[in-house]
mmCIF file of C-alpha atoms in Angstrom:
data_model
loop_
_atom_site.group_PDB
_atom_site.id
_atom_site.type_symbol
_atom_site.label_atom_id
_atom_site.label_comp_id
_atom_site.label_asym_id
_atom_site.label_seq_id
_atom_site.Cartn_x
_atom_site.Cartn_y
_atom_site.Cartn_z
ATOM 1 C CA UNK A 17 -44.372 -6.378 -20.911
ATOM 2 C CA UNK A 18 -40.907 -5.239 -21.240
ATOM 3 C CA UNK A 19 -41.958 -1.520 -20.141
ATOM 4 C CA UNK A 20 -43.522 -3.148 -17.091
ATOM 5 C CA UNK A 21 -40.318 -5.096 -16.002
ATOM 6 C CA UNK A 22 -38.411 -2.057 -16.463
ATOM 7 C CA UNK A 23 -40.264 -0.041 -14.145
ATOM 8 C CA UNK A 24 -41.138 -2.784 -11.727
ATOM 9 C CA UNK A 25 -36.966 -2.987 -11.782
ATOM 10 C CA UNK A 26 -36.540 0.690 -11.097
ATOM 11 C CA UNK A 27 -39.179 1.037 -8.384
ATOM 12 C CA UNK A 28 -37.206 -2.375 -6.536
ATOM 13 C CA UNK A 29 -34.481 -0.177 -7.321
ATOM 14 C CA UNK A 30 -35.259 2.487 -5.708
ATOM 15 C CA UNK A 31 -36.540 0.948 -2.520
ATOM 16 C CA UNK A 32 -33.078 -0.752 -1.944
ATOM 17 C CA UNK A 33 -31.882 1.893 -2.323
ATOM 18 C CA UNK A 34 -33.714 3.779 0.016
ATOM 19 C CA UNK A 35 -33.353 0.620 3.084
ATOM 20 C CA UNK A 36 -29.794 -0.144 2.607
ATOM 21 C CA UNK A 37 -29.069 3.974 2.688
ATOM 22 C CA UNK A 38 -31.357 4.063 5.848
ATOM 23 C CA UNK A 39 -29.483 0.949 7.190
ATOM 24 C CA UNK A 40 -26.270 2.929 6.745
ATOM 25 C CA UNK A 41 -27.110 5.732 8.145
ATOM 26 C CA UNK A 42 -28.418 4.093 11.858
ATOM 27 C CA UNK A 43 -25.427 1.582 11.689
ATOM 28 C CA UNK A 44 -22.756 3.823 10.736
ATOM 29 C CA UNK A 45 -23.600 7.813 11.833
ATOM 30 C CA UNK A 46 -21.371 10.738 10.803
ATOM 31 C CA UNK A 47 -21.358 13.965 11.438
ATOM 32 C CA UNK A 48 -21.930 16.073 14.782
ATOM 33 C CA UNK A 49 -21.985 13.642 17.381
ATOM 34 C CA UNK A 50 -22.558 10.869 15.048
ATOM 35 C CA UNK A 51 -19.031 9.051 14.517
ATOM 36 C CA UNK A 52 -16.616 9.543 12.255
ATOM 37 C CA UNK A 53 -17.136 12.486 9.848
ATOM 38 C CA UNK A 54 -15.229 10.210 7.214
ATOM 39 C CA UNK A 55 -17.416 6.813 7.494
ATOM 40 C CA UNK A 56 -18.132 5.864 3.582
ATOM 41 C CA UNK A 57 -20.621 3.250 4.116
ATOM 42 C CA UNK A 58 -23.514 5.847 3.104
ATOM 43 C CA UNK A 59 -21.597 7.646 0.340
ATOM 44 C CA UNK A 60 -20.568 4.156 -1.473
ATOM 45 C CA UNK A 61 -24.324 3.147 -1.180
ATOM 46 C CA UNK A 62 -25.456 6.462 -2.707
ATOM 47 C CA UNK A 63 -22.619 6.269 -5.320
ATOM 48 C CA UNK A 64 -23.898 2.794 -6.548
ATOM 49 C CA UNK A 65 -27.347 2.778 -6.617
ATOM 50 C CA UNK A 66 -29.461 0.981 -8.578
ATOM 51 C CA UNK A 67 -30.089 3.831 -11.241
ATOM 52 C CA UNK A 68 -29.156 2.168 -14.938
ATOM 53 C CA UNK A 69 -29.380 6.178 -16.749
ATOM 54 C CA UNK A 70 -27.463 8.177 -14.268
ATOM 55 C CA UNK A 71 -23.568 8.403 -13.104
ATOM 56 C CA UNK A 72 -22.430 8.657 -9.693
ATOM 57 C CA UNK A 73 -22.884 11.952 -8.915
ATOM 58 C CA UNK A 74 -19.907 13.992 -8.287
ATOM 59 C CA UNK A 75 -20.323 15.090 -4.685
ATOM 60 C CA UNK A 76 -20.807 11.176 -3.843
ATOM 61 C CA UNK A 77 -17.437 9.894 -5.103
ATOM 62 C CA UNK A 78 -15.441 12.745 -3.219
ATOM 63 C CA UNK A 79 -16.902 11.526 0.134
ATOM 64 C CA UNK A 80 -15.791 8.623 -0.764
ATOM 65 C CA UNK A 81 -12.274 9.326 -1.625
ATOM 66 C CA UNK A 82 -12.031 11.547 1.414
ATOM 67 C CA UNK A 83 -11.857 7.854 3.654
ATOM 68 C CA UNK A 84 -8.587 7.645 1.789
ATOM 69 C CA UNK A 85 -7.427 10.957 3.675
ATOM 70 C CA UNK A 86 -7.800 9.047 6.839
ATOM 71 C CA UNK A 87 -5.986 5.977 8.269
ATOM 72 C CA UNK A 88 -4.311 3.327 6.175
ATOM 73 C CA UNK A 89 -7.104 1.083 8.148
ATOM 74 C CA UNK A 90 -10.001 3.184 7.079
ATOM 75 C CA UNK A 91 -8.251 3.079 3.137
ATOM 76 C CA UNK A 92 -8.121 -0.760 3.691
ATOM 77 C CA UNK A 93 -12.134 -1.165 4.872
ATOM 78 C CA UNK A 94 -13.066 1.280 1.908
ATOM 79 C CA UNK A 95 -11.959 -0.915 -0.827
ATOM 80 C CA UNK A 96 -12.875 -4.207 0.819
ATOM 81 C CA UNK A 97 -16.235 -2.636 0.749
ATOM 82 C CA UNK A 98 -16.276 -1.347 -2.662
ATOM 83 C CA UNK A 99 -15.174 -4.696 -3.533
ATOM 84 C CA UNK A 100 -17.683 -6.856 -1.993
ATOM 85 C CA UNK A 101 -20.546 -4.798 -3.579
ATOM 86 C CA UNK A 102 -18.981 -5.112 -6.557
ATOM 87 C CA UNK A 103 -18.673 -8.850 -6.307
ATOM 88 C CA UNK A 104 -21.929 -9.231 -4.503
ATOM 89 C CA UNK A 105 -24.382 -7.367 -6.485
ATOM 90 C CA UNK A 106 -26.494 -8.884 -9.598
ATOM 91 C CA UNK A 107 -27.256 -5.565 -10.802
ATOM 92 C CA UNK A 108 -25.857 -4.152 -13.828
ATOM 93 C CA UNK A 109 -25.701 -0.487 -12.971
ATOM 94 C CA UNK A 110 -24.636 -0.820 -9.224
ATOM 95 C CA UNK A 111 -21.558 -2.988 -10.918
ATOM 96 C CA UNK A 112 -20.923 -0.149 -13.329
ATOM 97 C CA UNK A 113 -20.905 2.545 -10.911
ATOM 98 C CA UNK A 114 -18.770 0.473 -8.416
ATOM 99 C CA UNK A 115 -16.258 0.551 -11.497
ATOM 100 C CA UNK A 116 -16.791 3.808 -12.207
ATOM 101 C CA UNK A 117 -15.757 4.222 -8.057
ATOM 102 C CA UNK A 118 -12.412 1.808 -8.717
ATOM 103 C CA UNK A 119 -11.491 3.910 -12.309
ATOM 104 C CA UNK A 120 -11.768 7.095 -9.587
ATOM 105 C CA UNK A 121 -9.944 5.767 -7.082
ATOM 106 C CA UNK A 122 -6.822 5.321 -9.856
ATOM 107 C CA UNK A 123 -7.734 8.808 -11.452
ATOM 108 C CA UNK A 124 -8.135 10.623 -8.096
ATOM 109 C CA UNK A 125 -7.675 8.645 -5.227
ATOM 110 C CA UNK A 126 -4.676 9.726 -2.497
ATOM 111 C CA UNK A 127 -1.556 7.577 -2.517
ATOM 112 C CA UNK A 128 -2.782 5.832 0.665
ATOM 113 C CA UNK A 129 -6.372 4.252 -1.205
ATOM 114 C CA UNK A 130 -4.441 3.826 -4.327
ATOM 115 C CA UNK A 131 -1.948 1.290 -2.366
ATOM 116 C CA UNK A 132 -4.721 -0.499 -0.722
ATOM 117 C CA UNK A 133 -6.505 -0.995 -3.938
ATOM 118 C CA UNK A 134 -3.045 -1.986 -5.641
ATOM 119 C CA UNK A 135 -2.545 -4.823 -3.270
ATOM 120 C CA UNK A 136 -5.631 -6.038 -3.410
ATOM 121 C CA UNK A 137 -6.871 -9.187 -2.177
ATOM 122 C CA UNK A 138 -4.414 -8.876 1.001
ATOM 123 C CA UNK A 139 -3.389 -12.448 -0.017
ATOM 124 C CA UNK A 140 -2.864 -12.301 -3.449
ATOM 125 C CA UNK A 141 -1.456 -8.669 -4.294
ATOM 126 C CA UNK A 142 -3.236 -8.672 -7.352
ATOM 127 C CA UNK A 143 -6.631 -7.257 -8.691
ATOM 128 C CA UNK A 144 -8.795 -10.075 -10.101
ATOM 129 C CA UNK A 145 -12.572 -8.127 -10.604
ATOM 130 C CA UNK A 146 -13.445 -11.405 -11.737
ATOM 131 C CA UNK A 147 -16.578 -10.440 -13.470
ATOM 132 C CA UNK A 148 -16.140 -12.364 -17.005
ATOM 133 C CA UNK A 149 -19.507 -13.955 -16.211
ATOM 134 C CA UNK A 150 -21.238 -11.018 -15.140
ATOM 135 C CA UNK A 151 -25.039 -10.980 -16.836
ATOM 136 C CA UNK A 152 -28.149 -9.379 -15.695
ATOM 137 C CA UNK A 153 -30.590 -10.703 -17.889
ATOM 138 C CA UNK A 154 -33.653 -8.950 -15.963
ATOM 139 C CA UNK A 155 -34.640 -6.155 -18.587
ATOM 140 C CA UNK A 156 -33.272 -5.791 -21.976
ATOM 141 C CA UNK A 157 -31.143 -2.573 -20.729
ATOM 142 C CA UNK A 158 -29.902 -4.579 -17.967
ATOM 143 C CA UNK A 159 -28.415 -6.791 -20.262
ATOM 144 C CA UNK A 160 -26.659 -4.376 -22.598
ATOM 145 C CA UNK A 161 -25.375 -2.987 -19.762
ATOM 146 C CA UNK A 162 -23.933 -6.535 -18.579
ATOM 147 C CA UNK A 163 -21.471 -6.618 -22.094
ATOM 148 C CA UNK A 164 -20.295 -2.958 -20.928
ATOM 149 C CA UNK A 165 -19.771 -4.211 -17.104
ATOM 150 C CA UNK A 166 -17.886 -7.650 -18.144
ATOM 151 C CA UNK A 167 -15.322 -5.248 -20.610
ATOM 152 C CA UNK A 168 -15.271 -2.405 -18.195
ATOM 153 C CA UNK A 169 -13.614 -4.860 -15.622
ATOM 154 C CA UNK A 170 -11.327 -6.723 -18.203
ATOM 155 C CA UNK A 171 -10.559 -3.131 -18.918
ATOM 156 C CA UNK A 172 -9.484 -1.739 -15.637
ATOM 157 C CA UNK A 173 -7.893 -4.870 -14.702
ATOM 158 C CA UNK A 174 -5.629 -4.163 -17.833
ATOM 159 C CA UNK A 175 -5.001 -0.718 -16.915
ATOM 160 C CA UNK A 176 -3.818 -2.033 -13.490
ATOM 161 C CA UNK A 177 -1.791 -4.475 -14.773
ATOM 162 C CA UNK A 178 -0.029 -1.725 -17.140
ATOM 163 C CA UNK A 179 0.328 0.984 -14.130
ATOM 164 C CA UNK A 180 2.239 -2.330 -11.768
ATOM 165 C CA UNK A 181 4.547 -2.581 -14.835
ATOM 166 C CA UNK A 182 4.940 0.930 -15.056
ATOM 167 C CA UNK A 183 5.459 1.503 -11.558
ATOM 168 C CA UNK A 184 3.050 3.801 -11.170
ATOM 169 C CA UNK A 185 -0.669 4.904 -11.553
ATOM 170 C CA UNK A 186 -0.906 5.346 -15.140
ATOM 171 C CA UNK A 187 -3.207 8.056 -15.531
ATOM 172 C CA UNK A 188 -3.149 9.349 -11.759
ATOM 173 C CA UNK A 189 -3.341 13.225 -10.316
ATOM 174 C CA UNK A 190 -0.722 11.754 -7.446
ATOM 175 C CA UNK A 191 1.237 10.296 -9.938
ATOM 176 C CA UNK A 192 2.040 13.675 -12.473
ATOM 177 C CA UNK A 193 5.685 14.148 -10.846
ATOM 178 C CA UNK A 194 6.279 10.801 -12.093
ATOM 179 C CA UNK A 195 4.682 11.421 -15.610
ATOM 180 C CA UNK A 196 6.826 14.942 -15.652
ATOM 181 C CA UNK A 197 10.368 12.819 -15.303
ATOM 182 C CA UNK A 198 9.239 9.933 -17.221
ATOM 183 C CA UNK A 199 11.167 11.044 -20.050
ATOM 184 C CA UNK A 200 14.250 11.628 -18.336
ATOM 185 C CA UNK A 201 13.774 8.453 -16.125
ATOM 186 C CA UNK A 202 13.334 5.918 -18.971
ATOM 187 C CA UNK A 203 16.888 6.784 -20.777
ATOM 188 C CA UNK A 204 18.325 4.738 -17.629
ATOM 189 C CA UNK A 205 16.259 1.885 -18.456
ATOM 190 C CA UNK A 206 17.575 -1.520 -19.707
ATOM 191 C CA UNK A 207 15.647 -2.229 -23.315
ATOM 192 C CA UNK A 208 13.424 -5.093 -21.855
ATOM 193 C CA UNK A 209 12.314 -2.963 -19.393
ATOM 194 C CA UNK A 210 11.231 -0.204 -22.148
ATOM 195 C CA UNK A 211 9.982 -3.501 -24.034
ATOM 196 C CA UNK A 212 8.159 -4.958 -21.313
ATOM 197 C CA UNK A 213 6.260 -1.736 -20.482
ATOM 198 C CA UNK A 214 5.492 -0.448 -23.941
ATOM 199 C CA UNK A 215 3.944 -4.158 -24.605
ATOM 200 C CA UNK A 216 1.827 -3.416 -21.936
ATOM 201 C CA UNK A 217 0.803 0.129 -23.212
ATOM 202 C CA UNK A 218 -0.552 -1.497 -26.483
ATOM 203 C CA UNK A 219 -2.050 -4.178 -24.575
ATOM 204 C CA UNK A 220 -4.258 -1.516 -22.768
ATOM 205 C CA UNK A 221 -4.807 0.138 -26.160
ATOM 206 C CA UNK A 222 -5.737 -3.221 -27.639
ATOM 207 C CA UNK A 223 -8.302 -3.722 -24.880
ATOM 208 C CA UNK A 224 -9.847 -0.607 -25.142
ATOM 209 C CA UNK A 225 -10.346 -1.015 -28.785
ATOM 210 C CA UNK A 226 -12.674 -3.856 -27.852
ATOM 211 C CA UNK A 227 -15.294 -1.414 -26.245
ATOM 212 C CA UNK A 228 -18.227 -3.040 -26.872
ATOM 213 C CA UNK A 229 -20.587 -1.474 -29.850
ATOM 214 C CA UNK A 230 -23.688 -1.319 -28.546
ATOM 215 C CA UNK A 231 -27.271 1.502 -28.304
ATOM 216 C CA UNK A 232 -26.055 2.355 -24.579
ATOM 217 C CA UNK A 233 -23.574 4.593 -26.057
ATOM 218 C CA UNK A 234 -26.411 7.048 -25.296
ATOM 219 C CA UNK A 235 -26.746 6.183 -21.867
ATOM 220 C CA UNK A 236 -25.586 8.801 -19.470
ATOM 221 C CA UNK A 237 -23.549 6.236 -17.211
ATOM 222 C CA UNK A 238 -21.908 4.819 -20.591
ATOM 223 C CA UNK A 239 -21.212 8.107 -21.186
ATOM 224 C CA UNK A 240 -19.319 8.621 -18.197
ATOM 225 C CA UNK A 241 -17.256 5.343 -18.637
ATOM 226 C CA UNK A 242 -16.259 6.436 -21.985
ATOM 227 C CA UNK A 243 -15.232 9.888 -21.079
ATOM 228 C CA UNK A 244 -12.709 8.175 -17.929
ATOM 229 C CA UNK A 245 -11.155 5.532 -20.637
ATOM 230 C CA UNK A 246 -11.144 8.557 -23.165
ATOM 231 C CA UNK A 247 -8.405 10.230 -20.376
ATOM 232 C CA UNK A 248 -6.318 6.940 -20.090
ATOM 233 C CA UNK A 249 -6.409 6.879 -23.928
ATOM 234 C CA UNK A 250 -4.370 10.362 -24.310
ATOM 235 C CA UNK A 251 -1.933 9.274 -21.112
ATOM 236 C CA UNK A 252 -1.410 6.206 -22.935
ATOM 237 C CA UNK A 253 -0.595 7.649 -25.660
ATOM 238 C CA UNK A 254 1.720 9.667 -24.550
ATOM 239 C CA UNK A 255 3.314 7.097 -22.557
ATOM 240 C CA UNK A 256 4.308 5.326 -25.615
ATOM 241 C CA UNK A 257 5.365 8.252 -27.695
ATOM 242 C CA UNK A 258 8.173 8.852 -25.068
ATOM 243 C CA UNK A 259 9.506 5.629 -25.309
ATOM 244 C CA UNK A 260 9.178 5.023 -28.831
ATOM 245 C CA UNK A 261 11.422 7.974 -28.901
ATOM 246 C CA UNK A 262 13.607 6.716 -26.531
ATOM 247 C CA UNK A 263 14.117 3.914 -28.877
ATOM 248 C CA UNK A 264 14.705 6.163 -31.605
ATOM 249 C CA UNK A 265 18.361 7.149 -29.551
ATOM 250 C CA UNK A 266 19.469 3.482 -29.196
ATOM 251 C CA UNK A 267 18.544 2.327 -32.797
ATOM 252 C CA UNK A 268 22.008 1.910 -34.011
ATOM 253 C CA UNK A 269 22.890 -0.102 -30.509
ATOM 254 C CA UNK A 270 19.724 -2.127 -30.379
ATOM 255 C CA UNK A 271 20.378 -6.345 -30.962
ATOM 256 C CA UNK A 272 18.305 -8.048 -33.475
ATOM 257 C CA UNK A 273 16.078 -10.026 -30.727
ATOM 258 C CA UNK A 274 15.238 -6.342 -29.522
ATOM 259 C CA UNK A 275 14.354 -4.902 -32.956
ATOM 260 C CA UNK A 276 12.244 -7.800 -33.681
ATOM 261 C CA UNK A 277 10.358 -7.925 -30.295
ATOM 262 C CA UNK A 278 10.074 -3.707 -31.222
ATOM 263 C CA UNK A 279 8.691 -3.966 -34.276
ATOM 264 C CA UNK A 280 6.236 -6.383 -33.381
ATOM 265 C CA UNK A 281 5.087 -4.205 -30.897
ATOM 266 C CA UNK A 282 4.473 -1.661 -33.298
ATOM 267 C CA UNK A 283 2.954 -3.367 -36.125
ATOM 268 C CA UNK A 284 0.567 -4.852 -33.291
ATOM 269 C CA UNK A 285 -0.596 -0.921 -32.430
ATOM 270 C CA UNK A 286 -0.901 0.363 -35.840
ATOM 271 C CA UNK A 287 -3.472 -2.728 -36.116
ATOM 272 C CA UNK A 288 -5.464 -0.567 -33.693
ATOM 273 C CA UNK A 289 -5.034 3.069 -35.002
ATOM 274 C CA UNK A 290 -8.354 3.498 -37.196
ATOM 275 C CA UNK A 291 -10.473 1.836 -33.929
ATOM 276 C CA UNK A 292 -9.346 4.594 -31.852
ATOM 277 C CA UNK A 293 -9.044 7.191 -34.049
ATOM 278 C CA UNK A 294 -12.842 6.604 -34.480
ATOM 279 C CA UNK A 295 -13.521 6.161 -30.765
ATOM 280 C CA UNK A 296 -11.318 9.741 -29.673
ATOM 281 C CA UNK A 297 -11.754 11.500 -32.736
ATOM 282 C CA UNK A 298 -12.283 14.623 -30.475
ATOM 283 C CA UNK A 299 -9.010 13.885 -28.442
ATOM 284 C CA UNK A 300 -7.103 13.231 -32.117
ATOM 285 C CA UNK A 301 -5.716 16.770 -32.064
ATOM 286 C CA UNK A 302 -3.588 16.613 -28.565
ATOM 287 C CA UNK A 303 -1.740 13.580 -30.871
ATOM 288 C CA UNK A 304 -1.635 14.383 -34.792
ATOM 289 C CA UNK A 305 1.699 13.242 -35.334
ATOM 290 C CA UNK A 306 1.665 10.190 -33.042
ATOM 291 C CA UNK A 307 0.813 7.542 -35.745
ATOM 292 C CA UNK A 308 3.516 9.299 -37.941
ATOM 293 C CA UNK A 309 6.119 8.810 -35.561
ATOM 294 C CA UNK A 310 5.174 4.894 -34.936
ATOM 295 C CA UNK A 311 4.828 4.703 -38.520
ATOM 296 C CA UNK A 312 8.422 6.372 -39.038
ATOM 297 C CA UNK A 313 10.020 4.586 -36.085
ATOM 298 C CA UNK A 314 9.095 0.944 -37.786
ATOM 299 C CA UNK A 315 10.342 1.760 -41.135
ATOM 300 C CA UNK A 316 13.548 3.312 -39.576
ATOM 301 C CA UNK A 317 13.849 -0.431 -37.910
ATOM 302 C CA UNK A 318 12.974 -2.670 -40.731
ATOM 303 C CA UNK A 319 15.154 -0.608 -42.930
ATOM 304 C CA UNK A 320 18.299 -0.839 -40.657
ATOM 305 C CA UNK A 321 17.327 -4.385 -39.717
ATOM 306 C CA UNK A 322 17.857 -5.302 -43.166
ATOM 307 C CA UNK A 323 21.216 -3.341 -43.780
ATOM 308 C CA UNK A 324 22.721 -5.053 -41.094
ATOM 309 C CA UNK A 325 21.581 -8.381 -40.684
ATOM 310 C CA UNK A 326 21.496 -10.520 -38.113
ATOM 311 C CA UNK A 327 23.802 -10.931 -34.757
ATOM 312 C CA UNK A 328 25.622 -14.218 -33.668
ATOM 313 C CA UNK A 329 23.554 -15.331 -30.597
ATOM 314 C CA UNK A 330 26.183 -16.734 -29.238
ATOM 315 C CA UNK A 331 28.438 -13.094 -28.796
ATOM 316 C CA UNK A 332 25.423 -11.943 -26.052
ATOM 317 C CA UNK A 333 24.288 -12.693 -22.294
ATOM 318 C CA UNK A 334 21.568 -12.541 -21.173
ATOM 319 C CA UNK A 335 20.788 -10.291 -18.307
ATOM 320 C CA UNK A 336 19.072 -12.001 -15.277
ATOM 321 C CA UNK A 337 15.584 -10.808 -14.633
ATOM 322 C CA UNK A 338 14.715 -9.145 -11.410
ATOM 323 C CA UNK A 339 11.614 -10.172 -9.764
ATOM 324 C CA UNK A 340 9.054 -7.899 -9.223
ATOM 325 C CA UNK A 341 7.104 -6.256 -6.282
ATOM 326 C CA UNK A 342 3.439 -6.741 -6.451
ATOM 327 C CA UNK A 343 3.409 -3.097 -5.199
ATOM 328 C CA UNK A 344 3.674 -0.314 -7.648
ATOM 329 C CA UNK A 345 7.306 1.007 -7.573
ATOM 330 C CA UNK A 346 8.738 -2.203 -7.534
ATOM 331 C CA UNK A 347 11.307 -2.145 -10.669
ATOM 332 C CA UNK A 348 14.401 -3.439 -9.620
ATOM 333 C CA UNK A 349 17.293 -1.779 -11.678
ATOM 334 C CA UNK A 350 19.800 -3.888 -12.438
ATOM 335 C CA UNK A 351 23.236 -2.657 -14.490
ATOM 336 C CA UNK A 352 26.388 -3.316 -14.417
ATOM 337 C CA UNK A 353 29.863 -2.344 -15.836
ATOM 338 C CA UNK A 354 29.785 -4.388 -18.980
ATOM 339 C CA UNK A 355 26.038 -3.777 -19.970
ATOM 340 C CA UNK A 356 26.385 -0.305 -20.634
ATOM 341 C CA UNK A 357 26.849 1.995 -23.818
ATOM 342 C CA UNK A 358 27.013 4.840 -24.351
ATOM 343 C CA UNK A 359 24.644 6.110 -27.482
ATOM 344 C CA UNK A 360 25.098 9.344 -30.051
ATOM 345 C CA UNK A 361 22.404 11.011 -27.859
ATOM 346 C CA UNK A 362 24.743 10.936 -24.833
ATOM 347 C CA UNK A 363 22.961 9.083 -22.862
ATOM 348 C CA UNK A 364 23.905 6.016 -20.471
ATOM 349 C CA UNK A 365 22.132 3.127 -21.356
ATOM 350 C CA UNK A 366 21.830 -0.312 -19.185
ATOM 351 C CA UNK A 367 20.802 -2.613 -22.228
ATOM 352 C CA UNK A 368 19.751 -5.916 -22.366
ATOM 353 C CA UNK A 369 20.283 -8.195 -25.325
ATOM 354 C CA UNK A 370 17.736 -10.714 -26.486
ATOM 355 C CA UNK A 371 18.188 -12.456 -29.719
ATOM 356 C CA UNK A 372 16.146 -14.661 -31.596
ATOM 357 C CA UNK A 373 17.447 -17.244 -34.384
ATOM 358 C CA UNK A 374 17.646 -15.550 -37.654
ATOM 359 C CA UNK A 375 15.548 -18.026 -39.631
ATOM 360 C CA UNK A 376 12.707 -17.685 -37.164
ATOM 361 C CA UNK A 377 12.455 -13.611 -37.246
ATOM 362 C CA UNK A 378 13.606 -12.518 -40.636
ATOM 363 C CA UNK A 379 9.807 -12.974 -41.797
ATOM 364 C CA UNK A 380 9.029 -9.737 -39.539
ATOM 365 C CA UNK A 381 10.876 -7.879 -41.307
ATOM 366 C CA UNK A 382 9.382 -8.778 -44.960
#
């Protein structure tokens, strides 16, 4: 009975496929004489069909990234689209494959569909997939596939989230010049900035630790997903190395509040690093020494942290937080004459001081 559902499913499939395709194609021409050469109404139907074992095929998702080449207009309609299949469908594999199309469009998409999909809805600047309740309970694959749909969005949604903090695409082609000076950029930043985004980083690496554990792992689609998140995993990770180093300069300057919040942050990742050395065992080598350098970085801080001691709360300010541009590339900097030191590296630091009452944060450092 099962067998027959399935292919009753893929033969409904398949004829959707083939009308709404047709549809497409009469309503919206391209080509010679036929419209615009860039309409993606046909290549987002035949990069989201109905399919459960194969992946958007390649050729597919660069027409559709091309629209993004066009007008700002034609970026705007592209996403809006993407987005209503996405929340309109029922059907586990054309939701996977219009996240699959979303994870592209932040791989590979041009700056143009990258900031229509960051501002997304127009009214909210923010991207809510909204797909916690997805299920698709139609054929025992179907359903599987549901558990990898609902964390796939929860997933992207936190890699969005991360990138916006950031201040750029995370793991984007566009965004490499950025990645290239991110070392050299964040030795200007205050230390709740560098707190605020590598919290974020481990949040990402946190979510995708929660992959789901499931027999589709042999699915060609699941596949895919897992090879895209397997990308993000080694920018993430270098994301965080550079910062964790950065912290490594200011160690002697940082204020309690800061090393607490810091070592927090890594005692909350190396919670995570057997998980993902399991998942990206074949991406381990790019990052041997990664967990060795969290691991020395949070004994270097609980070791000072207890040499020194605590500081008088009342000897600090607090620095007034900027607010922040739903757009990417919205940090504010903020510094002033009387926040900065200078640190043995050499480097000029804006730095922020946060402290927390002794008795309350002493534990962390047990």
């Amino acid at each position: 009975m099962g067998r027959r559902a399935t292919k009753l499913k893929d033969l409904l499939g398949m004829v959707k496929d083939k009308a709404s395709q047709g549809k497409a194609a009469l309503l919206h021409p391209s080509g010679p004489g036929g419209g615009s050469p860039l309409s993606f109404h046909l290549p987002l139907l035949r990069a989201t069909t109905h399919d459960p074992l194969a992946p958007p095929k390649p050729k597919h998702l660069d027409l559709l990234l091309s629209a993004g080449h066009s007008s700002r207009a034609t970026a705007s309609l592209l996403v809006l689209a993407l987005m209503d299949r996405l929340q309109s469908t029922r059907d586990a594999s054309v939701a996977a494959k219009c996240l699959i199309a979303v994870h592209q469009i932040v791989h590979r998409g041009s700056f143009i569909l990258q900031d229509q999909l960051s501002v997304y809805p127009a009214t909210g600047g923010r991207n809510y997939l909204n797909l916690s309740m997805f299920r698709d309970e139609t054929t025992p694959l179907t359903w599987e596939l549901s558990s990898w749909v609902r964390w796939y969005a929860r997933y992207l949604e936190n890699l969005l989230s991360t990138s916006r903090v950031l201040g750029y695409f995370l793991c984007s082609v566009s965004s490499a010049l950025e990645k290239e000076r991110a070392e050299e950029n964040v030795s200007t930043f205050p230390n709740s900035d560098l707190l605020k985004e590598l919290d974020s980083l481990v949040g990402l690496i946190e979510e995708t630790c929660k992959i789901p554990d499931s027999l589709c792992r042999d699915n060609e689609l699941i596949r895919a997903v897992t090879g895209f998140v397997s990308e993000d995993y080694l920018s993430a990770m270098e994301a965080i190395l550079i910062r964790v180093r950065e912290f490594g300069h200011r160690l002697s300057c940082l204020s309690f509040g800061d090393s607490v919040e810091l070592v927090c942050a890594l005692r909350r990742l190396g919670r995570f690093e057997e998980k993902v050395s399991a998942l990206f065992s074949h991406k381990m080598v790019a990052f041997e020494g990664f967990w060795i350098s969290v691991a020395e970085m949070r004994a270097r801080l609980e070791s000072s942290r207890r040499e020194v001691g605590p500081v008088s709360p009342a000897s600090e300010k607090k620095r007034v937080g900027a607010s922040e541009s739903a757009r990417f590339g919205g940090r504010v900097p903020m510094s002033s004459s009387h926040d900065s030191l200078k640190f043995s590296s050499g480097r000029l630091v804006g730095l922020t001081r946060y402290h927390l009452p002794f008795q309350e944060s002493v534990e962390l450092f047990a």
